[in-house]
Every structure is written in C-alpha cells, then in structure tokens.
mmCIF file of C-alpha atoms in Angstrom:
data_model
loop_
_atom_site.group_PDB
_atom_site.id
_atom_site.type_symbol
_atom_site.label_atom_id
_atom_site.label_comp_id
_atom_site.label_asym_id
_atom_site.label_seq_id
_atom_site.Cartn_x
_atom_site.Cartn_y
_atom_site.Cartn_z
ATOM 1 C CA UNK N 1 0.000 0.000 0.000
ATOM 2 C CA UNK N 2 1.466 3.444 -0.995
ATOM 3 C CA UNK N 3 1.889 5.874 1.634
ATOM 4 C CA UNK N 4 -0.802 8.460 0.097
ATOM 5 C CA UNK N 5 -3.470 5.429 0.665
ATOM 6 C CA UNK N 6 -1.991 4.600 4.227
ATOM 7 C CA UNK N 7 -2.218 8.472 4.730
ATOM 8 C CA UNK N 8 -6.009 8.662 3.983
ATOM 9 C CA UNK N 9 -6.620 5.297 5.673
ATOM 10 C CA UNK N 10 -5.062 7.211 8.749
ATOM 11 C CA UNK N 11 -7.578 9.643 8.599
ATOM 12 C CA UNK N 12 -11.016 7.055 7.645
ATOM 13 C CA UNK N 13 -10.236 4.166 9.471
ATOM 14 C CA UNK N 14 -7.003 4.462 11.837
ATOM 15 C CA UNK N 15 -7.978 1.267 13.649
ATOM 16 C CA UNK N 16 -7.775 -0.484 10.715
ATOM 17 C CA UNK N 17 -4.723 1.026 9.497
ATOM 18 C CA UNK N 18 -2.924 -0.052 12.838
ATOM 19 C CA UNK N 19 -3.882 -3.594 12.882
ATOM 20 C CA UNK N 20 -1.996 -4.132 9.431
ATOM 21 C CA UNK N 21 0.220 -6.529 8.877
ATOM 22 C CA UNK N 22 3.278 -4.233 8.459
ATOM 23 C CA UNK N 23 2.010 -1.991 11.053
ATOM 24 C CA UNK N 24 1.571 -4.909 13.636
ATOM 25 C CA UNK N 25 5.642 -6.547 12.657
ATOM 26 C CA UNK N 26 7.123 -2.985 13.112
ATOM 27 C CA UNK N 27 5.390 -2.932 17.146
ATOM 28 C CA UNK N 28 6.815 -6.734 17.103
ATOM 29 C CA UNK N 29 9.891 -5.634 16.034
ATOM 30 C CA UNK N 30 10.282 -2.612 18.299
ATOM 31 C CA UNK N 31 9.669 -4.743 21.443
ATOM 32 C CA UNK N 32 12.273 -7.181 20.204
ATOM 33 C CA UNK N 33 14.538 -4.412 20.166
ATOM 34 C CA UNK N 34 13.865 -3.331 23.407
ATOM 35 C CA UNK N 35 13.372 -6.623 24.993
ATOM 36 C CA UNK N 36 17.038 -7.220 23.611
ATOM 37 C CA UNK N 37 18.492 -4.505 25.335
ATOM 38 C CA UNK N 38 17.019 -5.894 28.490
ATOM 39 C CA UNK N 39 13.864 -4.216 28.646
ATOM 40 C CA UNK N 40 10.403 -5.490 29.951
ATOM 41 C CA UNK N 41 11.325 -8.601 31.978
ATOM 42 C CA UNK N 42 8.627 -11.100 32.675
ATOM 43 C CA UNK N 43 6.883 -9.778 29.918
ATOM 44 C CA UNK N 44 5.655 -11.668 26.600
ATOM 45 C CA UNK N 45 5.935 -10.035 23.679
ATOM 46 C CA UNK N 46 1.799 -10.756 23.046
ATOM 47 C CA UNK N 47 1.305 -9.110 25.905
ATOM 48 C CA UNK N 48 2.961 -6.087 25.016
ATOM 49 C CA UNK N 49 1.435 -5.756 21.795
ATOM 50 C CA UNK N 50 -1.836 -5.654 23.171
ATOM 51 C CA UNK N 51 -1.262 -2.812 25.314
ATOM 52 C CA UNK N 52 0.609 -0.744 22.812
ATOM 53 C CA UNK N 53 -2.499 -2.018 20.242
ATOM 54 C CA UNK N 54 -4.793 -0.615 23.494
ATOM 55 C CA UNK N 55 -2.348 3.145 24.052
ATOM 56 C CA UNK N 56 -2.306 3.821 19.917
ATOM 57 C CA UNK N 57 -6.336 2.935 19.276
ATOM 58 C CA UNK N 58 -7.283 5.502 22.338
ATOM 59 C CA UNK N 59 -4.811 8.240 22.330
ATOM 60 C CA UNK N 60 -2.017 7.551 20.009
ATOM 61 C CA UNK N 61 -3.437 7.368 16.545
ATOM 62 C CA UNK N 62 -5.206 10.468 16.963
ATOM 63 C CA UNK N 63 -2.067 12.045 17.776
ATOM 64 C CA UNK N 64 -0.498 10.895 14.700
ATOM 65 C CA UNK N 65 -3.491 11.721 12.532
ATOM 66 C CA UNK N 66 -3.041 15.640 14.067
ATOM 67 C CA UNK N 67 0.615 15.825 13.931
ATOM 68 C CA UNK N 68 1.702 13.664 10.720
ATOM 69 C CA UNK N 69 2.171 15.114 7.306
ATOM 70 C CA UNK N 70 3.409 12.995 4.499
ATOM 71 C CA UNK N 71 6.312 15.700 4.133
ATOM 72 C CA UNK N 72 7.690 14.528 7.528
ATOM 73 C CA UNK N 73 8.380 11.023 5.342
ATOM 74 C CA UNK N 74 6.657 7.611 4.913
ATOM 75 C CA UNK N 75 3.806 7.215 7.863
ATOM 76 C CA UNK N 76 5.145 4.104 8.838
ATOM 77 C CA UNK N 77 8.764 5.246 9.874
ATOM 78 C CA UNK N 78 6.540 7.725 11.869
ATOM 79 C CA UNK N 79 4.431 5.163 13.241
ATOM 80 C CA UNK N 80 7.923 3.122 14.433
ATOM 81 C CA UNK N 81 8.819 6.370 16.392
ATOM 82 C CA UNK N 82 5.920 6.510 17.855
ATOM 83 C CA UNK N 83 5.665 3.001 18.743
ATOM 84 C CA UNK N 84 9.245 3.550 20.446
ATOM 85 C CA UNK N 85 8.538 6.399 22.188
ATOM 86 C CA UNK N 86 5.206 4.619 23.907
ATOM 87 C CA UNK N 87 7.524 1.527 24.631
ATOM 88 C CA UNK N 88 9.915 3.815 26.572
ATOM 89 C CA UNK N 89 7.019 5.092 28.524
ATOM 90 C CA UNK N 90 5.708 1.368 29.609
ATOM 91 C CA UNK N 91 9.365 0.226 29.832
ATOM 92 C CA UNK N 92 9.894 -1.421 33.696
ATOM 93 C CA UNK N 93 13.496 -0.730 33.947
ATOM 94 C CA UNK N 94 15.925 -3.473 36.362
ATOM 95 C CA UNK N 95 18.133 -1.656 39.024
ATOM 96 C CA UNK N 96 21.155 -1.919 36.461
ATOM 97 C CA UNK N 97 19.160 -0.252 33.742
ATOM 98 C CA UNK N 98 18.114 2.604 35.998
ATOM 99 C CA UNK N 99 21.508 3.508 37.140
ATOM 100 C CA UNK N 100 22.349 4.183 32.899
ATOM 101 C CA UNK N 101 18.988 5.161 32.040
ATOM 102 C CA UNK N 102 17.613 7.138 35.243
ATOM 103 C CA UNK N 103 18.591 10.753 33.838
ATOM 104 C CA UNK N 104 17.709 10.335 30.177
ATOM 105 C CA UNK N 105 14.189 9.212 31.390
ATOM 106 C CA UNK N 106 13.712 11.266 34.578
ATOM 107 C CA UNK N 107 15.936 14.006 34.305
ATOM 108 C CA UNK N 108 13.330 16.113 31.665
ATOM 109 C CA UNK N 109 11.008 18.616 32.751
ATOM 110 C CA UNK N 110 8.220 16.085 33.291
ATOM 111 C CA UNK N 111 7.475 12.738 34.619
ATOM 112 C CA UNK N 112 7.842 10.436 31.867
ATOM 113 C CA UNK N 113 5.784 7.751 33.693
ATOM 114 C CA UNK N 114 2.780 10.166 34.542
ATOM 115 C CA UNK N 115 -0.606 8.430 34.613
ATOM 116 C CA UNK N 116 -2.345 11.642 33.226
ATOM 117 C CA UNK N 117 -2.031 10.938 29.446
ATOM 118 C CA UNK N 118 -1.085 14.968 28.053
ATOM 119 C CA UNK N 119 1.681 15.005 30.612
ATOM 120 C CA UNK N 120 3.065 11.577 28.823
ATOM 121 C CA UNK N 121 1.981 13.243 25.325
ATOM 122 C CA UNK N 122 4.655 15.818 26.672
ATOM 123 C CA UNK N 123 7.178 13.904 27.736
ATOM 124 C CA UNK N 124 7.160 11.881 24.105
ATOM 125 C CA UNK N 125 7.264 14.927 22.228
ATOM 126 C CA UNK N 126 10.553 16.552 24.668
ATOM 127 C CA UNK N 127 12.484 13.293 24.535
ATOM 128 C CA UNK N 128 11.567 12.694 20.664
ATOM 129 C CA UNK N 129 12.332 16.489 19.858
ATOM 130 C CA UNK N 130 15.911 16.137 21.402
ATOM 131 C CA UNK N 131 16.858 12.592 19.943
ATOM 132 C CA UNK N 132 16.275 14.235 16.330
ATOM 133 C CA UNK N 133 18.761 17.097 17.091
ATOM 134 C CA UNK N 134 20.660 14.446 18.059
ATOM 135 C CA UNK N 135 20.119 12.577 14.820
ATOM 136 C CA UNK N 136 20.469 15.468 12.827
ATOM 137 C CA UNK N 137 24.125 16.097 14.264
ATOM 138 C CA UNK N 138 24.936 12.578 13.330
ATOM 139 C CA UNK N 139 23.972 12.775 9.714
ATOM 140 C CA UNK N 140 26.741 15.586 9.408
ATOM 141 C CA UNK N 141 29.237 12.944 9.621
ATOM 142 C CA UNK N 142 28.823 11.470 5.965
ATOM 143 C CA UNK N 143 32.116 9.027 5.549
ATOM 144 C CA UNK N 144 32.743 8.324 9.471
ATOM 145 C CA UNK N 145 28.827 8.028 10.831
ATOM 146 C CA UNK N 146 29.680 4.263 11.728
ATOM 147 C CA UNK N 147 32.692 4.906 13.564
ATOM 148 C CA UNK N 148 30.961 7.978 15.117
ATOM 149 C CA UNK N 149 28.270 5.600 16.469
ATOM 150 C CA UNK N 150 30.564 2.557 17.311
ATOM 151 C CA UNK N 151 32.776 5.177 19.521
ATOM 152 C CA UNK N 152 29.865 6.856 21.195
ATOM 153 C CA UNK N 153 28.091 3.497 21.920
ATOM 154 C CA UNK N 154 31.420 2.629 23.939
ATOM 155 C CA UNK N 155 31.705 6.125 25.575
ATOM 156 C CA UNK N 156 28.051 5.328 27.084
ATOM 157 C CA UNK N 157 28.478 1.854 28.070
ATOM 158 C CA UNK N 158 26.409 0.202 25.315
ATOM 159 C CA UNK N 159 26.284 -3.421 24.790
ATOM 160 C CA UNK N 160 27.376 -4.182 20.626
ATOM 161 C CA UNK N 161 26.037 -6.237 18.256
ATOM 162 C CA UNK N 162 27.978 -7.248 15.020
ATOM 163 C CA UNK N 163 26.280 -4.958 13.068
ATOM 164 C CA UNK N 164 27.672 -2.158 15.063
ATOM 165 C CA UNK N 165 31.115 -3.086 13.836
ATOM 166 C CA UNK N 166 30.921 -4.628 10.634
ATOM 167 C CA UNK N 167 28.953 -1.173 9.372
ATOM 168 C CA UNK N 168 32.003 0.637 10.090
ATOM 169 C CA UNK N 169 34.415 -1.755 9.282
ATOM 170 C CA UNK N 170 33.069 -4.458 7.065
ATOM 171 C CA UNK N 171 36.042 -6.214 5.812
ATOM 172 C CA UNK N 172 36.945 -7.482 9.716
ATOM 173 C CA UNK N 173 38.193 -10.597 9.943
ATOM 174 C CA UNK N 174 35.785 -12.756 11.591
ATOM 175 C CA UNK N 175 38.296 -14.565 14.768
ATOM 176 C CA UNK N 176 38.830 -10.356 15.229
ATOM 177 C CA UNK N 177 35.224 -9.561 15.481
ATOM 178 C CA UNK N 178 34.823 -12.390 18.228
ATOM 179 C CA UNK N 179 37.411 -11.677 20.133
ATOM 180 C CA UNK N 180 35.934 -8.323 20.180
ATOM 181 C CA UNK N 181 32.749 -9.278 20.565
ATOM 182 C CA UNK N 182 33.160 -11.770 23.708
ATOM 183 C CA UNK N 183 34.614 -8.298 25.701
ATOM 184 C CA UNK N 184 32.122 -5.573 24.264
ATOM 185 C CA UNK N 185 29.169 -7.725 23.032
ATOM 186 C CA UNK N 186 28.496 -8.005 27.096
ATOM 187 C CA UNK N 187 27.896 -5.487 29.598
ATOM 188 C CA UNK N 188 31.533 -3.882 30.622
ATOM 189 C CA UNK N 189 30.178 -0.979 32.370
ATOM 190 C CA UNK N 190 32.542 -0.999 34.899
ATOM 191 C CA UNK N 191 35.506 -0.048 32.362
ATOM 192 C CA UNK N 192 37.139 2.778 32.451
ATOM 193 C CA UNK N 193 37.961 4.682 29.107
ATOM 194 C CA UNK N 194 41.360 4.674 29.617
ATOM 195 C CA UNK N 195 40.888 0.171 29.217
ATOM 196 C CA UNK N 196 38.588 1.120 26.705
ATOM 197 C CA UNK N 197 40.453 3.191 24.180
ATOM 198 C CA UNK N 198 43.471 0.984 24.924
ATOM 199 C CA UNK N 199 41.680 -2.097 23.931
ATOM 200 C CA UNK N 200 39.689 -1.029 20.692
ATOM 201 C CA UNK N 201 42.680 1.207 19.022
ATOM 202 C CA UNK N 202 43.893 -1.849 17.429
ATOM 203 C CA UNK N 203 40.611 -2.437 15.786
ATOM 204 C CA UNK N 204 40.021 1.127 14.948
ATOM 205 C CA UNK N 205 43.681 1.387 12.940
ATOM 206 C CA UNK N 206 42.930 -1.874 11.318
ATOM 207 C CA UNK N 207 40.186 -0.536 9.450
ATOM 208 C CA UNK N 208 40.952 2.699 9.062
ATOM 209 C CA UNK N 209 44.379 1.857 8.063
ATOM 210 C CA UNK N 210 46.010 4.614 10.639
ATOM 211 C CA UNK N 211 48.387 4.240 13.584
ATOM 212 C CA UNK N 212 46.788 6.319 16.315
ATOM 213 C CA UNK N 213 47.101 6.400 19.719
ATOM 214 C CA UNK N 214 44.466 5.449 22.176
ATOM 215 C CA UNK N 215 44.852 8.647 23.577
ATOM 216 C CA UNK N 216 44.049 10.464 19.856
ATOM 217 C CA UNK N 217 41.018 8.047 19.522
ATOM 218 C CA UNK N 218 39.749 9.042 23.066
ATOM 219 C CA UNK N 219 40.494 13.317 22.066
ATOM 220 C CA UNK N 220 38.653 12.879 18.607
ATOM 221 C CA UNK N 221 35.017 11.371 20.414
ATOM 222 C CA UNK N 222 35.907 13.855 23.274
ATOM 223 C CA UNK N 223 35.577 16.663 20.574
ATOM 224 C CA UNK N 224 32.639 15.022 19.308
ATOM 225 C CA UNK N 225 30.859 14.501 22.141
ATOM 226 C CA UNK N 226 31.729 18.288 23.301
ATOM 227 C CA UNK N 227 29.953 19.190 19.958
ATOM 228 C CA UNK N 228 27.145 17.712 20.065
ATOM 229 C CA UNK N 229 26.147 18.474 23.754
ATOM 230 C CA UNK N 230 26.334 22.458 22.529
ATOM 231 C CA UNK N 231 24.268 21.479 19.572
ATOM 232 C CA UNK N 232 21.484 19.751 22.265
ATOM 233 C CA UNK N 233 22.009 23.202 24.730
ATOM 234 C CA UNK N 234 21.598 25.591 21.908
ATOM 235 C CA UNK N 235 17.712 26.049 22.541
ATOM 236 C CA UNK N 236 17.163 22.878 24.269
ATOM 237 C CA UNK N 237 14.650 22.115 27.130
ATOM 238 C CA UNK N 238 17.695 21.209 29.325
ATOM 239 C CA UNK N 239 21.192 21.477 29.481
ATOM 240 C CA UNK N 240 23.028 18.326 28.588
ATOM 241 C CA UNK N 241 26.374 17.422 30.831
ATOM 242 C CA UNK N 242 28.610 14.086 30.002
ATOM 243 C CA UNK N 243 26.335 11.417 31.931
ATOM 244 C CA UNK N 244 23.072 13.261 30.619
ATOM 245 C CA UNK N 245 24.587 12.665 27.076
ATOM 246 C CA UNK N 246 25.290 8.967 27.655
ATOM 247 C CA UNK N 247 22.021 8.513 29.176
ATOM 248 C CA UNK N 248 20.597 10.428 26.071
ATOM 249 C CA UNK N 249 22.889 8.085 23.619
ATOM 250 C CA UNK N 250 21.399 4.869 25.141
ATOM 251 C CA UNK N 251 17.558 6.074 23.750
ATOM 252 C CA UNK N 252 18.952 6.192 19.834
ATOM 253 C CA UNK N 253 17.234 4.081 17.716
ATOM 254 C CA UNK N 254 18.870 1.072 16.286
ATOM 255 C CA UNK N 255 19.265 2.849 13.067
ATOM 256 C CA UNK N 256 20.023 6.895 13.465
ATOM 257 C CA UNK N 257 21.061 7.412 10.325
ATOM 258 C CA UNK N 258 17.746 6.699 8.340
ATOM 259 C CA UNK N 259 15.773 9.485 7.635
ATOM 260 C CA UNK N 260 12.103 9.685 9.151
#
C-alpha cells in the first residue's frame, strides 16, 4: 500500500490502518529491540502488543493523525517512532538499567511515567524532539557516521552487536570480530575509558588503516561529544552534561542514520 493510501486510511479508518500486517511486525519488532536490550522482563511479547495495540487505538493514533504530514516522510517510519517512544514510557526498567537510564528518562522537565495521558503526550514529544537534534548532528558525519556511532556506543556503556562493527568496518576478519565481541558484546560498564580506548585502538587502525594512539582516539570522540552536547544546549529544554549525554545516547534508535 502506498503511503498516500496509508495516509487517507489514517484519517477514515485508523484502527484499521494499525492492525496491518506491516504496522503490527514494526510494534513486534520494536519490542524485540527493546526486549534485547534488556527491557520489559517477565513480559511476553503478546502481551505487550496488546497494550501498545490498546495506548495507539485511544490516544495515540489520533495524535499521529493531528501531527503527521506525508512531508515529515513515509507514515510508517513515523508510526515506528511513535511506537518507540510509547515503549519507553511502559518500559519497567531493572536496578542496572536505571543507574544508565535514570537521567535520560527522569531528568526532563516532566514525569515520563505520569498516569495523566497529556503530561506523557509531553514527555514523548521533549524526549523525541531532542533525539532528532541528536540525529540530525549525526547525519553531518557522511564518511565516518559508523565509527561515530561505534565510539559513542562505547563512551556510554552500550552493549554491541555485530552490526555495530561490521557497518564501520566491514572487511573485519571474523576470529577479530569475536574476540571483540566476547569483551564488548556483554555489559563492561565498569571499564574505564582509559581500558577502553586501549583495547579497541587496534581495531580502529585496522580498518581505518592509521596508527593512532588510544589517547588520539579518546580526544577525537571527546571533541565530538563536546559538539554535540552544545548542539542539544543551543535552545534545548535542558542542558546536557557528560552522563546526561550517555544517558541520552542509550535512547537512539537502532538505526540513526535513516531518515524519518
């Protein structure tokens, strides 16, 4: 179905719209996502379907039938946001989660898990307001975006997948990318950067066929990272510190590079 007849079967019959097929696999595949990062414990993914099914047919879809426009891109990438958004509002964070997650989630002007349903409609549209500045800033990086995401995704702690080093550096060898992989493919929060950068330089001058320091490598995400907190405190709802940014870095979306 072509976006122009999703768009008016937003607006005639939203309810049916949402229980599509595609509709329904991008909410599975957002709470996959999430549930792979260690969200919703104890949950079942049918279960959270139905109440996302439940938040978008009595709030959310009319909120997407005010706000979309089909300049803002396809509907569905909008619906994913949305869908991402909500499943950060339902999210029941563990006690290890909350320690990297408290501030991005708590630390905005609002409650983010409110009961009254305009002061959640708030939150969303803060948190989803500053994660596309911080999208933007990324897509300024044409020719190093992966390495720009593989380095900040280490500065906050993140767990890797594969895909987070074979898009920047696709020609790894494959006993190198385990190796790697069996140190930074689990949590290693307790690192300092000074192990970090010491440990992934090797990697990082491999595939970009350079001899840096660890030191250099740790200055040139430093400089990034100083960047792009100005770019979130120019005009932003709050002002963004190192472990606010972090926090902030551990919201991206799988895939910040795609346009929406």
């Amino acid at each position: 179905m072509e976006n122009t007849e999703q768009y008016q079967l937003l607006h005639d019959k939203p309810d049916e719209l949402l229980m599509q097929d595609d509709y329904q696999q991008v909410m599975k595949r957002v709470i996959y996502k999430f549930m792979k990062r260690g969200f919703f414990k104890g949950f079942s993914v049918e279960d959270l379907q139905q109440d996302l099914n439940i938040a978008f047919l009595t709030q959310k879809m009319a909120y997407i039938q005010k706000n979309y426009k089909p300049t803002d891109g396809l509907l569905i990438s909008y619906f994913e946001r949305a869908v991402y958004n909500k499943c950060i509002d339902i999210s029941k964070l563990s006690m290890h989660q909350q320690e990297h997650r408290k501030e991005a989630l708590e630390g905005y002007m609002i409650e983010p898990h409110s009961s009254n349903p305009e002061t959640q409609l708030m939150f969303q549209e803060v948190l989803e307001e500053e994660l596309r500045k911080f999208k933007d800033y990324l897509r300024l990086f044409t020719r190093t975006k992966f390495k720009l995401l593989l380095l900040l995704k280490l500065y906050a702690r993140i767990v890797l997948e594969k895909e987070d080093v074979t898009n920047y550096c696709p020609k790894i060898a494959k006993p190198t990318l385990k190796e790697f992989l069996e140190t930074y493919g689990v949590p290693y929060s307790n690192k300092k950067d000074k192990e970090v950068y010491r440990e992934v330089i090797p990697i990082f001058n491999a595939c970009d066929q350079k001899k840096n320091t660890a030191d250099a490598l740790r200055k040139w995400i430093n400089d990034r990272t100083q960047e792009l907190m100005e770019a979130l405190n120019d005009g932003g709802k709050r002002t963004y510190d190192k472990e606010k940014l972090k926090n902030l870095i551990q919201l991206l979306p799988k895939s910040p590079f795609s346009k929406e």
